[in-house]
């Protein structure tokens, strides 16, 4: 794990294929009972609401023997306009590692520039790398190998879609992203994922959810309006309705396909209750794996032996 020590994780593209495999292997070992111990302090600076990310990071650090400080922006000086670079340099003197959940990717990059401690992207509007590490762990548990599988994401071309493209490309999975024309993923991220995939796997963006779902091993979705877009939620429903994961769409996938959702879910919108509670759903395993993947990430960045 020495190669990870002291690094930042702002994007999945900060890792190479071997490093992703190492993290997934360590996560599997930790889930199976491997014990690691550290006496470190994790800071959580969350500008957005969180259930799974906040709790899983906290439990992961406690299980490693460390401590967690919840740096609620509303009760710290950042809420009164303290510059990011000032906050970063102060927290660098107190903490061993910092996870930030925010809106702008640039804010993460500024923190990482001014703080010497590892900085983790716990979600930004551009990416959600920690979620995808847990997703890949879940798929690996179900199918054994990742290379050659096809994951289909349907819905909004958002931060989850971005990190899925990068993560799948890194491990040699084919990834298809099906979105309405006006909600496609960022073109720069698409090109970045294609460059990583090279000729090992395919990265496809389409407006056809049925073609994307055909023969897929994994169907994946997220809410149609992310945090900060709540005012658009109702207007998006008719646009995204053809991209719902329902029984019909699932029937087009491979017979052994699994269904994933990063949660929280709006049942009856992006996914039906029947699919979410059905035999092919692995949503709860996926949520649990946030804990194990993030514990592996924390241990690796902190150099825990």
PDB file of C-alpha atoms in Angstrom:
ATOM      1  CA  UNK A   1       0.000   0.000   0.000  1.00  0.00           C
ATOM      2  CA  UNK A   2       3.039   2.272   0.092  1.00  0.00           C
ATOM      3  CA  UNK A   3       2.269   3.527  -3.416  1.00  0.00           C
ATOM      4  CA  UNK A   4      -1.018   5.019  -2.144  1.00  0.00           C
ATOM      5  CA  UNK A   5       0.296   6.706   1.000  1.00  0.00           C
ATOM      6  CA  UNK A   6      -0.275  10.450   1.179  1.00  0.00           C
ATOM      7  CA  UNK A   7      -2.064  10.725  -2.163  1.00  0.00           C
ATOM      8  CA  UNK A   8      -5.358  12.425  -2.973  1.00  0.00           C
ATOM      9  CA  UNK A   9      -8.369  10.795  -4.617  1.00  0.00           C
ATOM     10  CA  UNK A  10     -10.265  13.531  -6.438  1.00  0.00           C
ATOM     11  CA  UNK A  11     -11.185  11.415  -9.474  1.00  0.00           C
ATOM     12  CA  UNK A  12     -11.114   7.746 -10.341  1.00  0.00           C
ATOM     13  CA  UNK A  13      -8.698   8.762 -13.085  1.00  0.00           C
ATOM     14  CA  UNK A  14      -6.181   9.428 -10.288  1.00  0.00           C
ATOM     15  CA  UNK A  15      -5.812   5.633 -10.120  1.00  0.00           C
ATOM     16  CA  UNK A  16      -4.517   3.157 -12.644  1.00  0.00           C
ATOM     17  CA  UNK A  17      -5.943  -0.286 -13.358  1.00  0.00           C
ATOM     18  CA  UNK A  18      -3.614  -2.143 -10.981  1.00  0.00           C
ATOM     19  CA  UNK A  19      -4.349   0.295  -8.158  1.00  0.00           C
ATOM     20  CA  UNK A  20      -8.100  -0.195  -8.528  1.00  0.00           C
ATOM     21  CA  UNK A  21      -7.582  -3.966  -8.393  1.00  0.00           C
ATOM     22  CA  UNK A  22      -5.447  -3.606  -5.262  1.00  0.00           C
ATOM     23  CA  UNK A  23      -8.093  -1.493  -3.548  1.00  0.00           C
ATOM     24  CA  UNK A  24     -10.846  -3.965  -4.438  1.00  0.00           C
ATOM     25  CA  UNK A  25      -8.726  -6.870  -3.189  1.00  0.00           C
ATOM     26  CA  UNK A  26      -8.054  -5.126   0.116  1.00  0.00           C
ATOM     27  CA  UNK A  27     -11.739  -4.215   0.449  1.00  0.00           C
ATOM     28  CA  UNK A  28     -12.689  -7.878  -0.039  1.00  0.00           C
ATOM     29  CA  UNK A  29     -10.141  -8.933   2.583  1.00  0.00           C
ATOM     30  CA  UNK A  30     -11.407  -6.355   5.073  1.00  0.00           C
ATOM     31  CA  UNK A  31     -14.976  -7.477   4.462  1.00  0.00           C
ATOM     32  CA  UNK A  32     -13.860 -11.067   5.145  1.00  0.00           C
ATOM     33  CA  UNK A  33     -12.420 -10.057   8.508  1.00  0.00           C
ATOM     34  CA  UNK A  34      -8.879  -8.789   7.916  1.00  0.00           C
ATOM     35  CA  UNK A  35      -7.864  -6.383  10.677  1.00  0.00           C
ATOM     36  CA  UNK A  36      -5.890  -3.167  10.221  1.00  0.00           C
ATOM     37  CA  UNK A  37      -5.305  -0.557  12.871  1.00  0.00           C
ATOM     38  CA  UNK A  38      -4.428   3.118  12.902  1.00  0.00           C
ATOM     39  CA  UNK A  39      -4.576   5.991  15.344  1.00  0.00           C
ATOM     40  CA  UNK A  40      -5.499   8.710  12.863  1.00  0.00           C
ATOM     41  CA  UNK A  41      -8.133  11.432  12.558  1.00  0.00           C
ATOM     42  CA  UNK A  42     -10.489  11.780   9.583  1.00  0.00           C
ATOM     43  CA  UNK A  43     -12.266  15.069   8.953  1.00  0.00           C
ATOM     44  CA  UNK A  44     -15.593  15.136   7.110  1.00  0.00           C
ATOM     45  CA  UNK A  45     -16.368  18.474   5.456  1.00  0.00           C
ATOM     46  CA  UNK A  46     -19.767  17.984   3.840  1.00  0.00           C
ATOM     47  CA  UNK A  47     -21.519  20.836   2.030  1.00  0.00           C
ATOM     48  CA  UNK A  48     -24.215  18.412   0.820  1.00  0.00           C
ATOM     49  CA  UNK A  49     -26.595  16.111   2.667  1.00  0.00           C
ATOM     50  CA  UNK A  50     -25.408  12.547   3.157  1.00  0.00           C
ATOM     51  CA  UNK A  51     -26.468   9.248   4.703  1.00  0.00           C
ATOM     52  CA  UNK A  52     -24.366   6.429   3.243  1.00  0.00           C
ATOM     53  CA  UNK A  53     -21.210   8.441   2.625  1.00  0.00           C
ATOM     54  CA  UNK A  54     -21.162  10.065   6.055  1.00  0.00           C
ATOM     55  CA  UNK A  55     -21.988   6.916   8.003  1.00  0.00           C
ATOM     56  CA  UNK A  56     -19.778   4.554   5.992  1.00  0.00           C
ATOM     57  CA  UNK A  57     -16.735   6.815   6.230  1.00  0.00           C
ATOM     58  CA  UNK A  58     -17.297   7.281   9.954  1.00  0.00           C
ATOM     59  CA  UNK A  59     -17.759   3.579  10.696  1.00  0.00           C
ATOM     60  CA  UNK A  60     -14.802   2.678   8.476  1.00  0.00           C
ATOM     61  CA  UNK A  61     -12.497   5.019  10.383  1.00  0.00           C
ATOM     62  CA  UNK A  62     -13.770   3.845  13.781  1.00  0.00           C
ATOM     63  CA  UNK A  63     -13.248   0.212  12.766  1.00  0.00           C
ATOM     64  CA  UNK A  64      -9.673   1.063  11.785  1.00  0.00           C
ATOM     65  CA  UNK A  65      -9.164   2.433  15.300  1.00  0.00           C
ATOM     66  CA  UNK A  66      -9.175   6.087  14.282  1.00  0.00           C
ATOM     67  CA  UNK A  67     -11.408   9.027  15.062  1.00  0.00           C
ATOM     68  CA  UNK A  68     -13.759  11.214  13.031  1.00  0.00           C
ATOM     69  CA  UNK A  69     -14.536  14.921  13.260  1.00  0.00           C
ATOM     70  CA  UNK A  70     -17.674  16.142  11.496  1.00  0.00           C
ATOM     71  CA  UNK A  71     -16.777  19.587  10.180  1.00  0.00           C
ATOM     72  CA  UNK A  72     -20.293  20.855   9.507  1.00  0.00           C
ATOM     73  CA  UNK A  73     -19.803  23.920   7.286  1.00  0.00           C
ATOM     74  CA  UNK A  74     -22.736  25.665   8.999  1.00  0.00           C
ATOM     75  CA  UNK A  75     -20.892  25.776  12.339  1.00  0.00           C
ATOM     76  CA  UNK A  76     -17.382  26.432  11.045  1.00  0.00           C
ATOM     77  CA  UNK A  77     -15.794  29.585   9.677  1.00  0.00           C
ATOM     78  CA  UNK A  78     -16.258  28.455   6.076  1.00  0.00           C
ATOM     79  CA  UNK A  79     -19.907  29.475   6.478  1.00  0.00           C
ATOM     80  CA  UNK A  80     -18.699  33.034   7.182  1.00  0.00           C
ATOM     81  CA  UNK A  81     -16.571  33.235   4.077  1.00  0.00           C
ATOM     82  CA  UNK A  82     -13.157  32.005   5.221  1.00  0.00           C
ATOM     83  CA  UNK A  83     -11.155  31.347   2.031  1.00  0.00           C
ATOM     84  CA  UNK A  84     -10.793  27.699   1.053  1.00  0.00           C
ATOM     85  CA  UNK A  85      -7.012  27.975   0.988  1.00  0.00           C
ATOM     86  CA  UNK A  86      -6.953  29.257   4.580  1.00  0.00           C
ATOM     87  CA  UNK A  87      -9.247  26.514   5.851  1.00  0.00           C
ATOM     88  CA  UNK A  88      -7.219  23.893   3.998  1.00  0.00           C
ATOM     89  CA  UNK A  89      -3.917  24.981   5.519  1.00  0.00           C
ATOM     90  CA  UNK A  90      -5.367  25.013   9.039  1.00  0.00           C
ATOM     91  CA  UNK A  91      -7.056  21.608   8.741  1.00  0.00           C
ATOM     92  CA  UNK A  92      -3.781  20.231   7.382  1.00  0.00           C
ATOM     93  CA  UNK A  93      -2.223  20.979  10.792  1.00  0.00           C
ATOM     94  CA  UNK A  94      -4.974  19.139  12.719  1.00  0.00           C
ATOM     95  CA  UNK A  95      -6.119  16.179  10.639  1.00  0.00           C
ATOM     96  CA  UNK A  96      -4.516  13.139   9.045  1.00  0.00           C
ATOM     97  CA  UNK A  97      -6.980  12.850   6.148  1.00  0.00           C
ATOM     98  CA  UNK A  98      -9.968  14.822   4.857  1.00  0.00           C
ATOM     99  CA  UNK A  99     -13.071  13.762   2.910  1.00  0.00           C
ATOM    100  CA  UNK A 100     -15.039  16.538   1.220  1.00  0.00           C
ATOM    101  CA  UNK A 101     -18.563  16.396  -0.219  1.00  0.00           C
ATOM    102  CA  UNK A 102     -19.258  19.504  -2.212  1.00  0.00           C
ATOM    103  CA  UNK A 103     -20.546  21.071  -5.420  1.00  0.00           C
ATOM    104  CA  UNK A 104     -17.580  22.332  -7.419  1.00  0.00           C
ATOM    105  CA  UNK A 105     -14.672  20.063  -8.343  1.00  0.00           C
ATOM    106  CA  UNK A 106     -12.444  23.142  -8.249  1.00  0.00           C
ATOM    107  CA  UNK A 107     -12.987  23.455  -4.506  1.00  0.00           C
ATOM    108  CA  UNK A 108     -11.629  19.946  -4.012  1.00  0.00           C
ATOM    109  CA  UNK A 109      -8.621  20.755  -6.146  1.00  0.00           C
ATOM    110  CA  UNK A 110      -7.950  23.906  -4.120  1.00  0.00           C
ATOM    111  CA  UNK A 111      -8.101  21.966  -0.850  1.00  0.00           C
ATOM    112  CA  UNK A 112      -5.746  19.348  -2.268  1.00  0.00           C
ATOM    113  CA  UNK A 113      -3.323  22.031  -3.430  1.00  0.00           C
ATOM    114  CA  UNK A 114      -3.055  23.771  -0.071  1.00  0.00           C
ATOM    115  CA  UNK A 115      -3.311  20.744   2.253  1.00  0.00           C
ATOM    116  CA  UNK A 116      -0.508  18.185   2.418  1.00  0.00           C
ATOM    117  CA  UNK A 117      -2.757  15.506   3.922  1.00  0.00           C
ATOM    118  CA  UNK A 118      -4.745  13.193   1.611  1.00  0.00           C
ATOM    119  CA  UNK A 119      -7.980  14.732   0.314  1.00  0.00           C
ATOM    120  CA  UNK A 120     -10.811  12.450  -0.822  1.00  0.00           C
ATOM    121  CA  UNK A 121     -13.677  13.360  -3.140  1.00  0.00           C
ATOM    122  CA  UNK A 122     -16.690  12.145  -1.182  1.00  0.00           C
ATOM    123  CA  UNK A 123     -18.903  13.489  -4.015  1.00  0.00           C
ATOM    124  CA  UNK A 124     -18.801  16.540  -6.227  1.00  0.00           C
ATOM    125  CA  UNK A 125     -21.001  17.623  -9.101  1.00  0.00           C
ATOM    126  CA  UNK A 126     -18.415  16.152 -11.471  1.00  0.00           C
ATOM    127  CA  UNK A 127     -17.609  12.782  -9.876  1.00  0.00           C
ATOM    128  CA  UNK A 128     -18.431  10.254  -7.159  1.00  0.00           C
ATOM    129  CA  UNK A 129     -15.362   7.978  -7.106  1.00  0.00           C
ATOM    130  CA  UNK A 130     -15.959   6.341  -3.710  1.00  0.00           C
ATOM    131  CA  UNK A 131     -19.397   5.150  -4.803  1.00  0.00           C
ATOM    132  CA  UNK A 132     -17.968   3.471  -7.869  1.00  0.00           C
ATOM    133  CA  UNK A 133     -15.283   1.621  -5.874  1.00  0.00           C
ATOM    134  CA  UNK A 134     -18.139   0.061  -3.901  1.00  0.00           C
ATOM    135  CA  UNK A 135     -20.047  -0.654  -7.117  1.00  0.00           C
ATOM    136  CA  UNK A 136     -17.085  -2.459  -8.662  1.00  0.00           C
ATOM    137  CA  UNK A 137     -16.636  -4.483  -5.471  1.00  0.00           C
ATOM    138  CA  UNK A 138     -20.303  -5.514  -5.679  1.00  0.00           C
ATOM    139  CA  UNK A 139     -20.048  -6.561  -9.323  1.00  0.00           C
ATOM    140  CA  UNK A 140     -16.849  -8.465  -8.572  1.00  0.00           C
ATOM    141  CA  UNK A 141     -18.574 -10.358  -5.767  1.00  0.00           C
ATOM    142  CA  UNK A 142     -21.396 -11.354  -8.128  1.00  0.00           C
ATOM    143  CA  UNK A 143     -19.408 -12.320 -11.213  1.00  0.00           C
ATOM    144  CA  UNK A 144     -15.844 -12.983 -10.046  1.00  0.00           C
ATOM    145  CA  UNK A 145     -14.069 -11.174 -12.864  1.00  0.00           C
ATOM    146  CA  UNK A 146     -14.826  -7.661 -14.072  1.00  0.00           C
ATOM    147  CA  UNK A 147     -13.092  -7.581 -17.445  1.00  0.00           C
ATOM    148  CA  UNK A 148     -15.428  -8.205 -20.362  1.00  0.00           C
ATOM    149  CA  UNK A 149     -18.672  -7.562 -18.464  1.00  0.00           C
ATOM    150  CA  UNK A 150     -21.079  -4.891 -19.684  1.00  0.00           C
ATOM    151  CA  UNK A 151     -22.577  -2.315 -17.319  1.00  0.00           C
ATOM    152  CA  UNK A 152     -25.461  -0.183 -18.559  1.00  0.00           C
ATOM    153  CA  UNK A 153     -26.331   3.061 -16.824  1.00  0.00           C
ATOM    154  CA  UNK A 154     -29.642   4.745 -17.678  1.00  0.00           C
ATOM    155  CA  UNK A 155     -30.776   8.181 -16.580  1.00  0.00           C
ATOM    156  CA  UNK A 156     -29.028  11.493 -16.007  1.00  0.00           C
ATOM    157  CA  UNK A 157     -25.466  11.914 -17.301  1.00  0.00           C
ATOM    158  CA  UNK A 158     -24.331  13.059 -13.863  1.00  0.00           C
ATOM    159  CA  UNK A 159     -21.396  12.570 -11.480  1.00  0.00           C
ATOM    160  CA  UNK A 160     -22.204   8.881 -10.955  1.00  0.00           C
ATOM    161  CA  UNK A 161     -22.308   8.295 -14.711  1.00  0.00           C
ATOM    162  CA  UNK A 162     -18.951  10.062 -15.057  1.00  0.00           C
ATOM    163  CA  UNK A 163     -17.216   7.959 -12.421  1.00  0.00           C
ATOM    164  CA  UNK A 164     -18.815   4.768 -13.721  1.00  0.00           C
ATOM    165  CA  UNK A 165     -17.359   5.409 -17.171  1.00  0.00           C
ATOM    166  CA  UNK A 166     -13.900   5.958 -15.725  1.00  0.00           C
ATOM    167  CA  UNK A 167     -14.112   3.036 -13.297  1.00  0.00           C
ATOM    168  CA  UNK A 168     -15.380   0.552 -15.861  1.00  0.00           C
ATOM    169  CA  UNK A 169     -12.733   1.641 -18.334  1.00  0.00           C
ATOM    170  CA  UNK A 170     -10.014   1.092 -15.732  1.00  0.00           C
ATOM    171  CA  UNK A 171     -11.083  -2.505 -15.001  1.00  0.00           C
ATOM    172  CA  UNK A 172     -11.840  -3.479 -18.602  1.00  0.00           C
ATOM    173  CA  UNK A 173     -15.630  -3.459 -18.383  1.00  0.00           C
ATOM    174  CA  UNK A 174     -17.797  -2.233 -21.238  1.00  0.00           C
ATOM    175  CA  UNK A 175     -19.967   0.677 -20.158  1.00  0.00           C
ATOM    176  CA  UNK A 176     -23.050   2.016 -21.918  1.00  0.00           C
ATOM    177  CA  UNK A 177     -24.621   5.271 -20.776  1.00  0.00           C
ATOM    178  CA  UNK A 178     -28.153   5.964 -22.020  1.00  0.00           C
ATOM    179  CA  UNK A 179     -29.514   9.470 -21.395  1.00  0.00           C
ATOM    180  CA  UNK A 180     -31.914  11.957 -22.975  1.00  0.00           C
ATOM    181  CA  UNK A 181     -30.172  14.161 -25.555  1.00  0.00           C
ATOM    182  CA  UNK A 182     -30.127  17.229 -23.305  1.00  0.00           C
ATOM    183  CA  UNK A 183     -28.681  15.345 -20.307  1.00  0.00           C
ATOM    184  CA  UNK A 184     -25.632  13.607 -21.773  1.00  0.00           C
ATOM    185  CA  UNK A 185     -22.472  13.197 -19.698  1.00  0.00           C
ATOM    186  CA  UNK A 186     -19.618  15.683 -19.937  1.00  0.00           C
ATOM    187  CA  UNK A 187     -17.824  15.246 -23.258  1.00  0.00           C
ATOM    188  CA  UNK A 188     -14.384  15.625 -21.664  1.00  0.00           C
ATOM    189  CA  UNK A 189     -15.097  12.777 -19.235  1.00  0.00           C
ATOM    190  CA  UNK A 190     -16.376  10.595 -22.070  1.00  0.00           C
ATOM    191  CA  UNK A 191     -13.166  11.158 -24.015  1.00  0.00           C
ATOM    192  CA  UNK A 192     -11.094  10.541 -20.891  1.00  0.00           C
ATOM    193  CA  UNK A 193     -12.864   7.222 -20.308  1.00  0.00           C
ATOM    194  CA  UNK A 194     -12.378   6.196 -23.943  1.00  0.00           C
ATOM    195  CA  UNK A 195      -8.685   7.006 -23.701  1.00  0.00           C
ATOM    196  CA  UNK A 196      -8.383   4.799 -20.602  1.00  0.00           C
ATOM    197  CA  UNK A 197     -10.376   1.983 -22.208  1.00  0.00           C
ATOM    198  CA  UNK A 198      -8.367   2.095 -25.455  1.00  0.00           C
ATOM    199  CA  UNK A 199      -9.097  -1.231 -27.165  1.00  0.00           C
ATOM    200  CA  UNK A 200      -9.656  -3.189 -23.936  1.00  0.00           C
ATOM    201  CA  UNK A 201     -13.324  -2.256 -23.538  1.00  0.00           C
ATOM    202  CA  UNK A 202     -16.012  -0.031 -25.028  1.00  0.00           C
ATOM    203  CA  UNK A 203     -17.446   3.250 -23.761  1.00  0.00           C
ATOM    204  CA  UNK A 204     -20.780   4.039 -25.427  1.00  0.00           C
ATOM    205  CA  UNK A 205     -23.132   7.003 -25.007  1.00  0.00           C
ATOM    206  CA  UNK A 206     -26.599   6.621 -26.527  1.00  0.00           C
ATOM    207  CA  UNK A 207     -30.156   7.930 -26.287  1.00  0.00           C
ATOM    208  CA  UNK A 208     -31.618   4.432 -26.651  1.00  0.00           C
ATOM    209  CA  UNK A 209     -32.139   2.745 -23.245  1.00  0.00           C
ATOM    210  CA  UNK A 210     -33.389  -0.523 -24.726  1.00  0.00           C
ATOM    211  CA  UNK A 211     -30.392  -0.958 -27.011  1.00  0.00           C
ATOM    212  CA  UNK A 212     -28.117  -0.114 -24.087  1.00  0.00           C
ATOM    213  CA  UNK A 213     -29.782  -2.649 -21.802  1.00  0.00           C
ATOM    214  CA  UNK A 214     -29.685  -5.537 -24.270  1.00  0.00           C
ATOM    215  CA  UNK A 215     -27.471  -8.339 -22.953  1.00  0.00           C
ATOM    216  CA  UNK A 216     -25.982  -6.240 -20.133  1.00  0.00           C
ATOM    217  CA  UNK A 217     -24.691  -7.908 -16.977  1.00  0.00           C
ATOM    218  CA  UNK A 218     -25.453  -4.873 -14.808  1.00  0.00           C
ATOM    219  CA  UNK A 219     -28.252  -2.306 -15.006  1.00  0.00           C
ATOM    220  CA  UNK A 220     -27.599   0.834 -12.977  1.00  0.00           C
ATOM    221  CA  UNK A 221     -29.490   4.055 -12.332  1.00  0.00           C
ATOM    222  CA  UNK A 222     -29.563   7.140 -10.125  1.00  0.00           C
ATOM    223  CA  UNK A 223     -32.106   9.834  -9.317  1.00  0.00           C
ATOM    224  CA  UNK A 224     -33.149  12.013 -12.235  1.00  0.00           C
ATOM    225  CA  UNK A 225     -32.476  15.262 -10.347  1.00  0.00           C
ATOM    226  CA  UNK A 226     -29.343  15.389  -8.206  1.00  0.00           C
ATOM    227  CA  UNK A 227     -28.744  17.526  -5.121  1.00  0.00           C
ATOM    228  CA  UNK A 228     -29.037  21.177  -6.072  1.00  0.00           C
ATOM    229  CA  UNK A 229     -31.441  20.359  -8.918  1.00  0.00           C
ATOM    230  CA  UNK A 230     -34.549  19.752  -6.808  1.00  0.00           C
ATOM    231  CA  UNK A 231     -36.453  22.594  -8.492  1.00  0.00           C
ATOM    232  CA  UNK A 232     -36.158  20.722 -11.803  1.00  0.00           C
ATOM    233  CA  UNK A 233     -37.360  17.370 -10.468  1.00  0.00           C
ATOM    234  CA  UNK A 234     -40.977  17.511 -11.665  1.00  0.00           C
ATOM    235  CA  UNK A 235     -40.131  18.882 -15.111  1.00  0.00           C
ATOM    236  CA  UNK A 236     -37.575  16.116 -15.655  1.00  0.00           C
ATOM    237  CA  UNK A 237     -39.960  13.226 -14.987  1.00  0.00           C
ATOM    238  CA  UNK A 238     -41.610  13.062 -18.452  1.00  0.00           C
ATOM    239  CA  UNK A 239     -38.233  13.472 -20.173  1.00  0.00           C
ATOM    240  CA  UNK A 240     -36.645  10.624 -18.223  1.00  0.00           C
ATOM    241  CA  UNK A 241     -39.625   8.258 -18.089  1.00  0.00           C
ATOM    242  CA  UNK A 242     -38.324   6.076 -20.979  1.00  0.00           C
ATOM    243  CA  UNK A 243     -35.116   5.578 -18.949  1.00  0.00           C
ATOM    244  CA  UNK A 244     -36.773   3.955 -15.954  1.00  0.00           C
ATOM    245  CA  UNK A 245     -35.374   0.583 -14.854  1.00  0.00           C
ATOM    246  CA  UNK A 246     -38.510  -1.528 -14.817  1.00  0.00           C
ATOM    247  CA  UNK A 247     -39.362  -5.138 -15.457  1.00  0.00           C
ATOM    248  CA  UNK A 248     -39.501  -4.587 -19.216  1.00  0.00           C
ATOM    249  CA  UNK A 249     -36.048  -3.015 -19.413  1.00  0.00           C
ATOM    250  CA  UNK A 250     -34.599  -5.656 -17.089  1.00  0.00           C
ATOM    251  CA  UNK A 251     -35.953  -8.413 -19.357  1.00  0.00           C
ATOM    252  CA  UNK A 252     -33.663  -7.139 -22.131  1.00  0.00           C
ATOM    253  CA  UNK A 253     -30.545  -7.599 -20.015  1.00  0.00           C
ATOM    254  CA  UNK A 254     -28.709 -10.865 -19.509  1.00  0.00           C
ATOM    255  CA  UNK A 255     -30.759 -13.441 -17.585  1.00  0.00           C
ATOM    256  CA  UNK A 256     -28.183 -13.315 -14.752  1.00  0.00           C
ATOM    257  CA  UNK A 257     -28.004  -9.524 -14.703  1.00  0.00           C
ATOM    258  CA  UNK A 258     -27.959  -7.601 -11.450  1.00  0.00           C
ATOM    259  CA  UNK A 259     -29.496  -4.206 -10.697  1.00  0.00           C
ATOM    260  CA  UNK A 260     -27.684  -1.417  -8.853  1.00  0.00           C
ATOM    261  CA  UNK A 261     -28.743   1.989  -7.539  1.00  0.00           C
ATOM    262  CA  UNK A 262     -26.463   4.299  -5.557  1.00  0.00           C
ATOM    263  CA  UNK A 263     -29.388   5.551  -3.411  1.00  0.00           C
ATOM    264  CA  UNK A 264     -31.409   7.370  -2.270  1.00  0.00           C
ATOM    265  CA  UNK A 265     -34.023   6.067  -4.692  1.00  0.00           C
ATOM    266  CA  UNK A 266     -37.275   7.635  -5.842  1.00  0.00           C
ATOM    267  CA  UNK A 267     -39.242   4.436  -6.287  1.00  0.00           C
ATOM    268  CA  UNK A 268     -41.674   4.653  -9.147  1.00  0.00           C
ATOM    269  CA  UNK A 269     -39.509   7.193 -10.956  1.00  0.00           C
ATOM    270  CA  UNK A 270     -36.039   5.999 -12.019  1.00  0.00           C
ATOM    271  CA  UNK A 271     -36.669   2.457 -10.734  1.00  0.00           C
ATOM    272  CA  UNK A 272     -39.788   0.443  -9.963  1.00  0.00           C
ATOM    273  CA  UNK A 273     -40.402  -0.976  -6.529  1.00  0.00           C
ATOM    274  CA  UNK A 274     -40.657  -4.455  -8.030  1.00  0.00           C
ATOM    275  CA  UNK A 275     -37.172  -4.301  -9.556  1.00  0.00           C
ATOM    276  CA  UNK A 276     -35.600  -2.709  -6.499  1.00  0.00           C
ATOM    277  CA  UNK A 277     -37.003  -5.408  -4.225  1.00  0.00           C
ATOM    278  CA  UNK A 278     -36.629  -8.183  -6.807  1.00  0.00           C
ATOM    279  CA  UNK A 279     -34.281 -11.145  -6.844  1.00  0.00           C
ATOM    280  CA  UNK A 280     -31.824  -9.458  -9.214  1.00  0.00           C
ATOM    281  CA  UNK A 281     -31.357  -6.369  -7.056  1.00  0.00           C
ATOM    282  CA  UNK A 282     -28.033  -6.026  -5.257  1.00  0.00           C
ATOM    283  CA  UNK A 283     -28.748  -2.540  -3.956  1.00  0.00           C
ATOM    284  CA  UNK A 284     -28.289  -3.376  -0.275  1.00  0.00           C
ATOM    285  CA  UNK A 285     -25.031  -5.260  -0.848  1.00  0.00           C
ATOM    286  CA  UNK A 286     -23.905  -2.268  -2.865  1.00  0.00           C
ATOM    287  CA  UNK A 287     -24.735   0.106  -0.001  1.00  0.00           C
ATOM    288  CA  UNK A 288     -22.881  -2.082   2.513  1.00  0.00           C
ATOM    289  CA  UNK A 289     -19.836  -2.179   0.282  1.00  0.00           C
ATOM    290  CA  UNK A 290     -19.403   1.583   0.672  1.00  0.00           C
ATOM    291  CA  UNK A 291     -18.042   0.724   4.126  1.00  0.00           C
ATOM    292  CA  UNK A 292     -15.541  -1.864   2.948  1.00  0.00           C
ATOM    293  CA  UNK A 293     -14.325   0.036  -0.113  1.00  0.00           C
ATOM    294  CA  UNK A 294     -13.822   3.235   1.853  1.00  0.00           C
ATOM    295  CA  UNK A 295     -12.074   1.428   4.667  1.00  0.00           C
ATOM    296  CA  UNK A 296      -9.635   0.052   2.097  1.00  0.00           C
ATOM    297  CA  UNK A 297      -9.193   3.532   0.630  1.00  0.00           C
ATOM    298  CA  UNK A 298      -8.568   5.159   4.023  1.00  0.00           C
ATOM    299  CA  UNK A 299      -6.102   2.457   5.044  1.00  0.00           C
ATOM    300  CA  UNK A 300      -4.250   2.767   1.740  1.00  0.00           C
ATOM    301  CA  UNK A 301      -3.983   6.563   1.705  1.00  0.00           C
ATOM    302  CA  UNK A 302      -2.898   6.595   5.365  1.00  0.00           C
ATOM    303  CA  UNK A 303      -0.333   3.840   4.820  1.00  0.00           C
ATOM    304  CA  UNK A 304      -1.866   1.586   7.458  1.00  0.00           C
ATOM    305  CA  UNK A 305      -0.179  -1.798   7.832  1.00  0.00           C
TER     306      UNK A 305
END
